[in-house]
Amino acid sequence: MATPPLTPAHCMPAPTSPDIEACLRERFGLTGFRDGQRDVVEALLAGRSTLAVMPTGRGKSLCYQLPALLLPGVTVVVSPLIALMKDQVDALGARGIPATYVNSSLDAEAQAERLAGLASGTWRLVYVAPERFRQRAFLEALRAVTVSLLAIDEAHCLSQWGHDFRPDYLKLRAAREACGNPVVLAATATATPEVRADIIGQLGLVDPHVVVSGFDRPNLRYVVRHTPSEEAKTDKLLEILARVPGAAIVYAATRKNVEGVTERLTAAGIPAVAYHAGLGDEERASAQERFMASRARVVVATNAFGMGIDKPDVRAVIHHDLPGTLEAYYQEAGRAGRDGAPAYCVLLYSPADRYLQEFFIEGGCPRPETVAGVYRVLAARPEPEIFLSQEAINRQLPHKAHDMAVGTSLLWLERAGLIERLARGAAVAEVRMVRAGLPAPRSAIQHRVLEVVDRLPGVNAGAPLELGAFAAAVGEPREAVHHALLALRARGVLEYVPPARTRGLRVLVQVEDPLARLDLPYIEGKQARELGRLDRMVGFATAQRCRRNVILDYFGERTTGRCGRCDVCLGQTDGGPATGIQRPGVPPRSGVEGTASGPLYDSLVRLRGRLAREADVPAYKIFSNQTLEDLAASRPTSLGAMLAVRGVGPEKLSRYGGEFLGAILAHVQGDAPIRALKPSPTER
């Protein structure tokens, strides 16, 4: 029998403190709150939307799970990770708390069954991915019940200024309105003051309660080791794992590096598993299960691993490669020591690592003409729902772009309202025959796969296929068919794009000039902002002051004293480059470079004078003396680094940055060319 409509939460009397304490003790088996948790819970129960910024491992999930049991109606939890949903729902079920999830891992019948349970009042918490709000059936199901709380996990994904912006999160403001404007909890572990303000604006929250419980993790020891070569990284990694017992996560920036590090650890007798987005679902699940069950001591992973992973006894998180931002580093390093015991966060740093991140930034910041080209490829397609991989779109562009740039273009086009990315439903892959006829198969399953592929219409030009239906036609399990397709691709028989890399698209508006719809100032300034954040990450790696304080300063938290635990505070740095961005071949800074009488400062003054004469403006209109002194002292080696210097704004950077950067590089390198050490596009 359906439950009667419930009174909205903001019209109900707030539960009392004894209610909260009893629920904490009886339903969760806890005797007290961690820092910030009670503040968040009481605000939500009082009907006030809240932004909670709490470090990894501080119990953000309790902040919405407990109110869900004391509020009337349903709590909807938005999470970007399917694995996290299942883990939390299983944990809640073990405590007798009625919770479920609705996502693409379920077939249509199971989804309908869970929505029916929502309507009948079966569930108190429902976990969903943000793209679920694209589904009309799901929105209609929510409108039929009282949603008392909308909890948004990983809320930094809402912000275009955050390190993990996801356009699907932008639909949550409209989703909240569709649910009757319930109380909102936006929770994240990584948000600078700028990102916090953007989250509040994107959700349309009015006077929300803001809880920042602090970013300090006192049990973590931050260490940087300077490793100028791959051999040095391997040696240092093995040394760390020999000295620090227990489970460890090793983060690498590319799939290739993940595979290489895993092989080297395994060869050294260390039980290690690899985890990255290029592996099949079953392989990733197996790797995660082995690590979580402590059957593998080490997981080597890209940033695809870790969000929502709750393994409390990780004693070390080691970054084999430099992350792109301090937000990403802090979030990943924070997966160490969630049990409160001492743990190590070690960054293996080489100055050349910067170029890998610059390569990723370049791919994530496409030129406006690339964005327009992607739109025109899609707008020319006759079908209403388009299934093309990024590689397939790239092949049709007038000028080949980075595959990452194609993906970013799709995000910007969606944000401009020109296209829509469809919800993840059927597993759509792409296959194209390369070699005519059927070559001699190496296995029976490959033979059957080729027979079915050969019958697909349009397979020579590239045909979309639903992998489940295709596997049924072959007569083998889906995972086995997937591996057979990968093997045939490796032999050069066909091109195969797995379904995880292809998502349906729909053109919403036909326009002549797509650029007129885009936020061009944001697009054009994004690269400089990303480079600036990379500079802050390099600043952490090369700091001569307390590394904990570098992190806390970045997140806007006032610091007092030194941590006494990082390598700098303990005097245990290894003599690597200490300040600035030291590229290979750049000599260390001399004692006179930071003074107004130094030769670099004099060179910059002469350049400023020439530019002022050419523009017929006073010299100070170019840059002030103080700015020139700061440029001479800091010697930035990228436009992003220049943006961090006082007095250098985006406009002046655009107008004068190139010439001043050229003068600085010519001075510090004696006009030696800079060799960009960039990976191939397939390495990430």
XYZ file of C-alpha atoms in Angstrom:
684
model
C 0.000 0.000 0.000
C 1.328 3.439 -0.908
C 2.194 5.708 1.984
C 0.236 8.978 2.326
C 1.926 12.247 1.386
C 4.300 13.456 4.068
C 4.789 16.920 5.457
C 7.866 18.645 3.957
C 10.912 18.546 6.205
C 11.117 22.322 6.646
C 7.585 22.317 8.112
C 8.401 19.632 10.696
C 9.807 20.325 14.163
C 13.535 19.627 14.225
C 14.562 16.432 16.029
C 16.027 17.056 19.453
C 19.581 16.356 20.558
C 18.525 13.145 22.365
C 16.935 11.942 19.103
C 20.206 12.561 17.274
C 22.322 10.867 19.949
C 20.011 7.836 20.076
C 20.051 7.449 16.278
C 23.840 7.747 16.206
C 24.216 5.086 18.866
C 21.443 2.657 17.930
C 21.533 2.756 14.131
C 25.221 3.436 13.456
C 26.875 1.994 16.574
C 28.797 5.218 17.259
C 29.231 7.036 20.564
C 30.203 10.453 19.256
C 30.610 12.724 16.244
C 33.799 13.647 14.443
C 34.753 17.267 13.919
C 32.061 19.109 11.935
C 29.561 16.241 11.704
C 27.146 17.409 14.402
C 27.163 20.942 12.998
C 26.132 19.648 9.559
C 23.508 17.232 10.891
C 21.826 19.831 13.113
C 21.712 22.400 10.290
C 20.061 19.925 7.915
C 17.537 18.794 10.513
C 16.692 22.460 11.124
C 15.872 22.813 7.430
C 18.939 24.802 6.373
C 20.850 23.854 3.220
C 24.519 23.272 3.941
C 27.875 23.179 2.165
C 30.212 20.823 4.022
C 33.925 20.742 3.242
C 35.452 17.889 5.206
C 38.702 15.984 4.631
C 38.668 12.495 3.170
C 37.968 9.987 5.910
C 36.105 12.388 8.218
C 32.704 10.760 7.675
C 30.824 12.946 5.187
C 28.379 10.107 4.463
C 27.108 10.062 8.064
C 26.137 13.726 7.630
C 23.298 12.723 5.300
C 22.672 9.118 6.360
C 21.726 10.056 9.909
C 19.327 12.901 8.936
C 17.741 10.548 6.389
C 16.482 8.419 9.295
C 15.114 11.377 11.261
C 13.514 13.339 8.413
C 10.214 12.361 6.823
C 10.225 11.125 3.254
C 13.199 10.165 1.120
C 16.819 11.279 0.948
C 18.259 11.281 -2.581
C 22.043 10.919 -2.686
C 23.857 11.994 -5.853
C 27.190 10.240 -6.380
C 29.373 9.924 -9.497
C 30.500 6.382 -8.721
C 28.467 3.215 -9.167
C 30.881 1.161 -7.034
C 30.504 3.622 -4.152
C 26.708 3.376 -4.343
C 26.749 -0.395 -4.000
C 29.253 -0.342 -1.130
C 27.250 2.201 0.850
C 23.896 0.550 0.163
C 25.315 -2.806 1.265
C 26.707 -1.250 4.455
C 23.382 0.452 5.236
C 21.479 -2.771 4.548
C 23.707 -4.599 7.032
C 22.523 -2.067 9.650
C 18.892 -2.596 8.741
C 18.579 0.780 7.034
C 16.340 0.650 3.905
C 18.487 2.007 1.064
C 18.900 1.274 -2.628
C 20.499 2.605 -5.774
C 19.240 3.200 -9.302
C 21.904 3.267 -11.999
C 22.954 1.830 -15.345
C 24.323 -1.364 -13.779
C 20.692 -2.510 -13.403
C 18.531 -3.774 -16.214
C 15.243 -2.034 -17.048
C 13.167 -4.470 -14.971
C 15.297 -3.965 -11.840
C 15.206 -0.178 -12.262
C 11.410 -0.210 -12.565
C 11.159 -2.415 -9.487
C 13.237 -0.017 -7.402
C 11.266 3.011 -8.598
C 8.089 1.202 -7.559
C 9.662 0.683 -4.128
C 10.382 4.397 -3.984
C 6.707 5.194 -4.637
C 5.536 2.717 -1.981
C 7.791 4.129 0.725
C 10.189 1.170 0.879
C 13.382 3.232 0.790
C 14.729 5.992 3.040
C 17.842 6.603 0.922
C 18.156 6.317 -2.851
C 21.602 6.649 -4.464
C 21.752 7.855 -8.076
C 24.320 9.154 -10.577
C 23.814 12.754 -11.735
C 22.857 11.692 -15.263
C 19.845 9.823 -13.814
C 18.041 13.167 -13.686
C 17.906 13.056 -17.486
C 15.404 10.194 -17.200
C 11.754 11.279 -17.304
C 10.578 8.148 -15.471
C 12.948 8.844 -12.597
C 11.884 12.496 -12.280
C 8.232 11.484 -12.301
C 8.916 8.959 -9.556
C 10.549 11.677 -7.432
C 7.632 14.066 -7.946
C 5.291 11.438 -6.516
C 7.091 11.281 -3.144
C 8.370 13.692 -0.519
C 12.078 14.318 -0.987
C 13.285 15.807 2.286
C 16.998 15.957 1.552
C 19.085 16.109 -1.606
C 22.657 15.115 -0.738
C 25.291 15.843 -3.382
C 28.550 13.966 -2.855
C 31.774 15.161 -4.530
C 30.121 18.557 -4.918
C 33.287 20.112 -6.359
C 32.192 18.458 -9.633
C 29.610 21.276 -9.838
C 32.225 23.971 -10.242
C 33.871 25.028 -13.472
C 36.748 26.240 -11.265
C 37.131 22.836 -9.611
C 39.601 20.114 -10.598
C 36.937 17.597 -11.641
C 34.133 19.605 -13.281
C 31.311 17.432 -14.685
C 28.502 18.998 -16.740
C 25.940 16.444 -15.530
C 26.162 18.103 -12.120
C 24.888 21.360 -13.624
C 21.448 19.761 -13.987
C 21.114 19.352 -10.233
C 19.657 22.814 -9.663
C 16.750 21.994 -11.985
C 16.536 18.528 -10.434
C 16.178 20.094 -6.990
C 13.312 22.237 -8.230
C 11.659 19.150 -9.728
C 11.860 17.503 -6.287
C 10.075 20.395 -4.595
C 13.204 22.304 -3.468
C 14.254 20.058 -0.578
C 17.038 20.887 1.836
C 20.452 20.388 0.164
C 23.727 19.049 1.484
C 26.654 19.702 -0.874
C 29.637 17.729 0.445
C 33.236 17.633 -0.761
C 36.752 17.123 0.545
C 38.438 19.528 -1.873
C 37.128 23.031 -2.411
C 39.020 26.305 -2.402
C 37.054 29.439 -1.370
C 36.480 30.186 -5.064
C 35.066 26.702 -5.680
C 32.827 26.938 -2.601
C 31.274 30.151 -3.879
C 30.718 28.582 -7.304
C 29.002 25.510 -5.796
C 26.598 27.736 -3.859
C 25.833 29.779 -6.980
C 25.354 26.765 -9.243
C 22.800 25.258 -6.851
C 21.056 28.564 -6.220
C 21.393 28.228 -2.449
C 20.326 31.279 -0.438
C 22.259 31.920 2.780
C 23.425 28.313 3.184
C 25.186 27.096 6.285
C 28.866 26.526 5.465
C 30.925 24.060 7.488
C 34.649 23.815 6.780
C 35.981 21.356 9.315
C 39.582 21.909 8.315
C 41.900 20.364 5.776
C 44.591 19.235 8.172
C 45.187 15.497 8.523
C 47.645 15.365 11.448
C 48.482 11.690 10.960
C 49.750 12.177 7.395
C 53.468 12.686 6.700
C 54.104 14.582 3.449
C 57.372 13.706 1.729
C 58.851 14.646 -1.673
C 61.697 12.677 -3.215
C 63.423 14.054 -6.293
C 63.808 11.287 -8.867
C 65.297 12.526 -12.151
C 64.825 9.270 -14.103
C 62.476 6.295 -14.392
C 65.131 4.082 -12.817
C 65.387 6.463 -9.865
C 61.603 6.402 -9.432
C 61.568 2.593 -9.393
C 64.453 2.404 -6.915
C 62.822 4.921 -4.583
C 59.418 3.238 -4.878
C 60.870 -0.152 -3.916
C 62.790 1.461 -1.048
C 59.618 3.097 0.323
C 57.592 -0.112 0.101
C 60.399 -1.978 1.888
C 60.468 0.556 4.726
C 56.713 1.204 5.095
C 54.755 -1.990 5.783
C 51.109 -2.412 4.917
C 48.810 -1.538 2.021
C 49.796 1.146 -0.477
C 48.297 2.992 -3.437
C 50.639 4.105 -6.214
C 49.202 6.739 -8.543
C 50.540 7.140 -12.082
C 49.409 9.668 -14.674
C 48.996 7.335 -17.660
C 47.775 3.824 -18.347
C 51.183 2.988 -19.789
C 52.898 4.033 -16.562
C 50.386 2.050 -14.502
C 51.159 -1.118 -16.463
C 54.928 -0.526 -16.317
C 55.030 0.147 -12.572
C 52.825 -2.884 -11.877
C 55.167 -5.112 -13.885
C 58.241 -3.814 -12.039
C 56.650 -4.298 -8.612
C 55.484 -7.797 -9.493
C 58.971 -8.671 -10.759
C 60.346 -7.508 -7.413
C 58.034 -9.905 -5.592
C 55.495 -7.339 -4.390
C 51.844 -8.416 -4.889
C 50.449 -5.593 -7.045
C 47.423 -5.085 -9.275
C 46.750 -2.496 -11.989
C 43.640 -0.321 -12.202
C 42.785 2.100 -15.011
C 39.897 2.984 -17.302
C 41.298 0.927 -20.194
C 40.608 -2.331 -18.374
C 37.317 -4.193 -18.640
C 34.675 -3.913 -15.913
C 35.476 -7.366 -14.549
C 39.227 -6.696 -14.505
C 38.776 -3.442 -12.596
C 36.352 -5.041 -10.163
C 38.754 -7.938 -9.595
C 41.704 -5.588 -8.986
C 39.699 -3.515 -6.522
C 38.392 -6.580 -4.695
C 41.885 -8.091 -4.348
C 43.271 -4.841 -2.936
C 40.343 -4.213 -0.579
C 40.567 -7.815 0.696
C 44.353 -7.382 1.229
C 45.157 -10.164 -1.242
C 47.209 -7.607 -3.172
C 49.368 -5.298 -1.097
C 49.594 -2.544 -3.705
C 47.209 -1.134 -6.284
C 48.839 0.895 -9.069
C 46.248 3.189 -10.605
C 45.366 6.279 -12.553
C 43.024 8.770 -10.928
C 40.166 6.480 -12.045
C 40.705 4.648 -8.725
C 39.939 5.812 -5.248
C 36.899 8.107 -5.037
C 34.710 6.573 -2.334
C 37.193 3.781 -1.573
C 37.132 3.199 2.185
C 40.152 1.064 3.064
C 41.239 2.431 6.433
C 44.639 0.740 6.701
C 46.423 2.261 3.684
C 49.826 3.161 5.099
C 51.239 4.902 2.028
C 49.981 6.770 -1.007
C 52.816 7.266 -3.475
C 52.544 9.486 -6.525
C 54.787 8.098 -9.238
C 53.966 11.145 -11.409
C 53.171 14.752 -10.590
C 49.396 15.429 -10.335
C 48.010 18.422 -12.207
C 46.564 20.269 -9.199
C 46.916 20.451 -5.451
C 43.209 19.556 -5.170
C 43.825 16.256 -6.960
C 46.957 15.578 -4.921
C 45.234 16.312 -1.611
C 42.244 14.130 -2.452
C 44.388 11.195 -3.609
C 46.961 11.489 -0.818
C 44.090 11.679 1.662
C 43.254 8.029 1.004
C 46.145 7.150 3.287
C 45.660 6.680 7.009
C 41.891 6.846 7.204
C 42.140 4.831 10.435
C 43.942 7.754 12.080
C 47.260 5.915 12.392
C 50.436 7.435 10.894
C 50.695 7.140 7.114
C 52.973 8.511 4.398
C 52.133 10.586 1.342
C 55.154 10.504 -0.949
C 55.569 12.371 -4.233
C 58.302 11.113 -6.573
C 59.136 14.302 -8.432
C 61.078 14.967 -11.592
C 61.041 18.405 -13.259
C 60.179 16.665 -16.538
C 56.874 15.524 -14.984
C 55.536 19.005 -15.586
C 55.503 18.477 -19.351
C 53.176 15.494 -19.070
C 50.623 17.620 -17.219
C 51.087 20.464 -19.707
C 50.253 17.962 -22.430
C 47.032 17.021 -20.632
C 46.168 20.697 -20.157
C 46.680 21.300 -23.862
C 44.285 18.446 -24.644
C 41.757 19.781 -22.148
C 41.820 23.295 -23.611
C 40.795 22.976 -27.275
C 40.884 25.956 -29.600
C 37.475 27.501 -30.395
C 37.739 26.305 -33.998
C 38.099 22.709 -32.755
C 34.937 23.071 -30.671
C 33.094 24.449 -33.684
C 34.411 21.638 -35.868
C 33.136 18.998 -33.446
C 29.692 20.611 -33.486
C 29.579 20.646 -37.299
C 30.515 16.944 -37.460
C 27.584 16.125 -35.185
C 25.140 18.554 -36.811
C 25.771 16.940 -40.218
C 24.659 13.509 -39.000
C 21.135 12.482 -40.064
C 20.332 10.173 -37.149
C 18.628 11.665 -34.058
C 20.864 9.756 -31.630
C 24.530 9.725 -32.599
C 26.931 7.055 -31.358
C 30.432 8.157 -32.305
C 33.583 7.763 -30.254
C 35.925 10.694 -29.769
C 38.345 9.015 -32.165
C 35.631 8.709 -34.821
C 34.684 12.384 -34.456
C 38.350 13.359 -34.651
C 38.772 11.496 -37.945
C 36.083 13.710 -39.491
C 37.526 17.069 -38.395
C 39.210 19.225 -41.069
C 42.326 19.392 -38.898
C 43.164 16.505 -36.558
C 42.920 17.436 -32.901
C 43.847 15.750 -29.651
C 41.233 13.112 -28.674
C 41.074 14.749 -25.259
C 40.275 18.056 -26.971
C 37.332 16.393 -28.701
C 36.012 15.189 -25.350
C 36.351 18.646 -23.822
C 34.623 20.169 -26.865
C 31.632 17.901 -26.250
C 31.419 19.130 -22.652
C 31.483 22.770 -23.710
C 28.927 22.229 -26.456
C 26.614 20.574 -23.967
C 27.042 23.405 -21.500
C 26.145 25.865 -24.279
C 22.896 23.962 -24.893
C 23.870 22.906 -28.426
C 24.104 19.165 -27.813
C 23.045 16.682 -25.190
C 24.986 13.677 -24.011
C 22.569 10.806 -23.483
C 22.322 8.900 -20.230
C 24.453 5.791 -20.015
C 22.110 3.011 -20.958
C 22.839 0.299 -23.496
C 26.544 -0.496 -23.804
C 27.264 0.905 -27.251
C 30.584 0.096 -28.866
C 31.991 0.840 -32.307
C 33.561 -1.643 -34.699
C 35.018 -1.233 -38.197
C 36.541 -3.904 -40.424
C 40.068 -3.128 -41.559
C 40.986 -6.274 -43.500
C 38.633 -7.724 -46.103
C 37.522 -11.345 -45.748
C 37.882 -13.591 -42.730
C 41.514 -14.317 -41.719
C 42.346 -17.592 -40.056
C 40.925 -17.367 -36.527
C 43.109 -18.103 -33.521
C 40.172 -19.347 -31.468
C 36.613 -20.507 -31.980
C 35.199 -17.408 -30.303
C 37.206 -15.091 -32.572
C 35.838 -16.984 -35.565
C 32.230 -16.507 -34.384
C 32.862 -12.845 -33.552
C 34.189 -12.207 -37.071
C 31.235 -13.980 -38.641
C 28.782 -11.745 -36.767
C 30.839 -8.601 -37.403
C 30.962 -9.360 -41.118
C 27.151 -9.314 -41.238
C 26.819 -5.904 -39.571
C 25.481 -3.193 -41.917
C 27.981 -0.427 -42.622
C 30.794 -2.202 -40.833
C 33.418 -0.995 -43.329
C 32.654 2.628 -42.402
C 32.244 2.026 -38.669
C 29.164 0.489 -37.094
C 27.750 1.036 -33.591
C 26.805 -2.099 -31.706
C 25.116 -2.863 -28.395
C 27.621 -5.172 -26.788
C 25.092 -7.245 -24.832
C 23.002 -8.005 -27.934
C 26.158 -8.598 -29.966
C 27.425 -11.089 -27.372
C 24.066 -12.871 -27.479
C 24.366 -13.159 -31.285
C 27.864 -14.629 -30.883
C 26.603 -16.985 -28.193
C 29.283 -16.169 -25.630
C 29.443 -14.085 -22.419
C 29.833 -10.357 -22.944
C 33.267 -10.138 -21.255
C 34.608 -12.995 -23.403
C 33.350 -11.292 -26.570
C 34.919 -8.016 -25.439
C 38.325 -9.727 -25.055
C 37.967 -11.431 -28.438
C 37.322 -8.046 -30.055
C 40.380 -6.617 -28.286
C 42.496 -9.529 -29.573
C 41.266 -8.994 -33.144
C 42.023 -5.294 -32.820
C 45.555 -6.122 -31.684
C 45.993 -8.303 -34.811
C 44.923 -5.408 -37.024
C 41.815 -7.212 -38.262
C 39.343 -4.595 -37.088
C 39.033 -1.353 -35.174
C 37.140 -1.683 -31.911
C 36.167 1.092 -29.495
C 34.868 -0.445 -26.246
C 31.499 0.769 -25.001
C 32.885 2.611 -21.997
C 34.404 5.171 -24.351
C 31.288 5.845 -26.437
C 28.249 7.765 -25.246
C 25.166 8.691 -27.215
C 24.831 12.302 -28.371
C 21.916 14.388 -29.610
C 22.103 17.753 -31.408
C 19.542 20.046 -29.757
C 19.885 23.161 -31.910
C 21.008 23.706 -35.501
C 23.007 26.954 -35.704
C 25.256 28.489 -38.325
C 27.850 29.831 -35.885
C 28.244 27.638 -32.786
C 30.951 29.921 -31.388
C 28.338 32.624 -30.795
C 26.772 30.336 -28.183
C 29.998 29.569 -26.311
C 31.493 31.297 -23.290
C 34.638 32.285 -25.183
C 36.285 34.285 -22.349
C 36.071 31.201 -20.125
C 37.422 28.932 -22.868
C 40.270 31.270 -23.773
C 41.268 31.789 -20.127
C 41.027 28.154 -19.083
C 44.529 27.200 -20.188
C 46.138 30.025 -18.220
C 44.136 29.041 -15.125
C 45.100 25.382 -15.462
C 48.762 26.269 -15.908
C 48.559 28.470 -12.829
C 47.209 25.585 -10.778
C 49.938 23.330 -12.123
C 52.466 25.904 -10.964
C 51.013 25.702 -7.459
C 51.429 21.923 -7.564
C 55.051 22.287 -8.645
C 55.447 24.862 -5.867
C 54.441 22.186 -3.367
C 56.932 19.729 -4.845
C 59.787 22.246 -4.650
C 58.837 24.010 -1.405
C 61.377 24.815 1.284
C 58.693 25.423 3.904
C 56.302 23.120 5.739
C 54.400 21.107 3.130
C 51.292 20.872 5.328
C 51.188 24.663 5.435
C 51.511 24.878 1.639
C 48.371 22.723 1.320
C 46.403 24.566 4.005
C 47.312 27.959 2.536
C 46.063 26.805 -0.866
C 42.655 25.916 0.547
C 42.392 29.228 2.376
C 42.930 27.825 5.871
C 44.945 29.879 8.293
C 48.117 28.102 9.401
C 49.830 28.312 12.745
C 53.292 26.878 13.215
C 54.928 23.987 11.397
C 53.595 20.445 11.259
C 56.836 18.917 12.520
C 56.170 15.786 10.467
C 56.886 16.534 6.791
C 60.324 16.085 5.260
C 60.968 19.836 5.287
C 60.133 20.269 8.969
C 62.243 17.229 9.861
C 65.171 18.396 7.737
C 64.978 15.232 5.660
C 64.715 16.690 2.154
C 66.971 14.990 -0.361
C 68.676 17.976 -1.916
C 66.469 18.307 -4.979
C 65.468 21.651 -6.484
C 64.043 23.727 -3.692
C 62.319 26.691 -5.294
C 60.916 27.696 -8.650
C 60.204 25.462 -11.628
C 63.520 23.859 -12.491
C 63.487 22.532 -16.037
C 66.286 20.259 -17.237
C 69.354 22.342 -18.060
C 68.245 25.430 -16.107
C 70.947 26.525 -13.676
C 69.984 27.247 -10.054
C 69.159 30.844 -9.209
C 72.144 33.023 -8.385
C 72.250 35.291 -5.405
C 71.721 38.536 -7.335
C 68.780 37.513 -9.513
C 66.153 38.534 -6.981
C 67.427 42.115 -6.569
C 66.420 45.237 -8.425
C 70.023 45.687 -9.526
C 70.364 42.263 -11.119
C 70.927 41.807 -14.855
C 67.530 40.141 -15.444
C 65.710 43.045 -13.804
C 67.680 45.503 -15.976
C 66.752 43.488 -19.074
C 63.061 43.576 -18.151
C 63.220 47.340 -17.555
C 64.669 47.836 -21.054
C 61.960 45.633 -22.573
C 59.257 47.575 -20.706
C 60.679 50.845 -21.999
C 60.603 49.658 -25.609
C 57.022 48.405 -25.330
C 55.942 51.674 -23.663
C 57.448 53.719 -26.476
C 55.795 51.561 -29.119
C 52.401 51.854 -27.418
C 52.915 55.526 -26.532
C 51.998 54.950 -22.875
C 53.831 55.545 -19.588
C 56.109 52.668 -18.606
C 54.136 51.878 -15.442
C 51.099 51.090 -17.644
C 53.017 48.051 -18.878
C 54.228 46.740 -15.509
C 55.201 48.465 -12.261
C 58.738 48.357 -10.887
C 57.501 46.001 -8.151
C 56.084 43.592 -10.730
C 59.392 43.603 -12.633
C 61.243 42.901 -9.393
C 58.895 39.992 -8.647
C 59.334 38.633 -12.181
C 63.105 38.852 -11.858
C 63.026 37.159 -8.456
C 60.607 34.324 -9.310
C 61.750 33.805 -12.926
C 58.527 32.135 -14.145
C 59.049 29.665 -16.968
C 55.482 29.501 -18.254
C 52.593 31.876 -18.868
C 50.672 30.139 -16.114
C 53.477 30.867 -13.658
C 53.528 34.519 -14.730
C 49.844 34.794 -13.873
C 50.715 34.063 -10.231
C 53.010 37.130 -10.039
C 51.476 40.206 -8.437
C 50.504 42.774 -11.051
C 50.188 40.296 -13.949
C 46.501 39.883 -14.795
C 44.908 37.976 -17.698
C 44.759 41.067 -19.933
C 48.393 42.051 -19.426
C 49.412 38.423 -19.716
C 47.700 38.231 -23.096
C 49.212 41.512 -24.294
C 52.759 41.403 -22.929
C 53.286 37.945 -21.407
C 54.923 36.353 -24.420
C 57.676 38.953 -24.768
C 58.496 39.074 -21.054
C 58.490 35.285 -20.805
C 60.834 35.115 -23.798
C 63.215 37.579 -22.143
C 63.205 35.606 -18.891
C 63.810 32.265 -20.605
C 66.547 33.742 -22.793
C 68.270 35.045 -19.684
C 68.069 31.949 -17.497
C 68.874 29.500 -20.256
C 71.320 31.449 -22.325
C 68.944 31.228 -25.327
C 69.010 27.406 -25.182
C 65.850 25.908 -26.681
C 63.330 24.303 -24.328
C 62.730 20.684 -25.209
C 59.116 19.746 -24.547
C 59.068 16.214 -23.209
C 55.527 15.281 -24.231
C 53.967 11.816 -24.371
C 52.124 10.390 -27.303
C 48.329 10.961 -27.350
C 47.741 7.279 -26.529
C 49.678 7.235 -23.270
C 47.092 8.630 -20.898
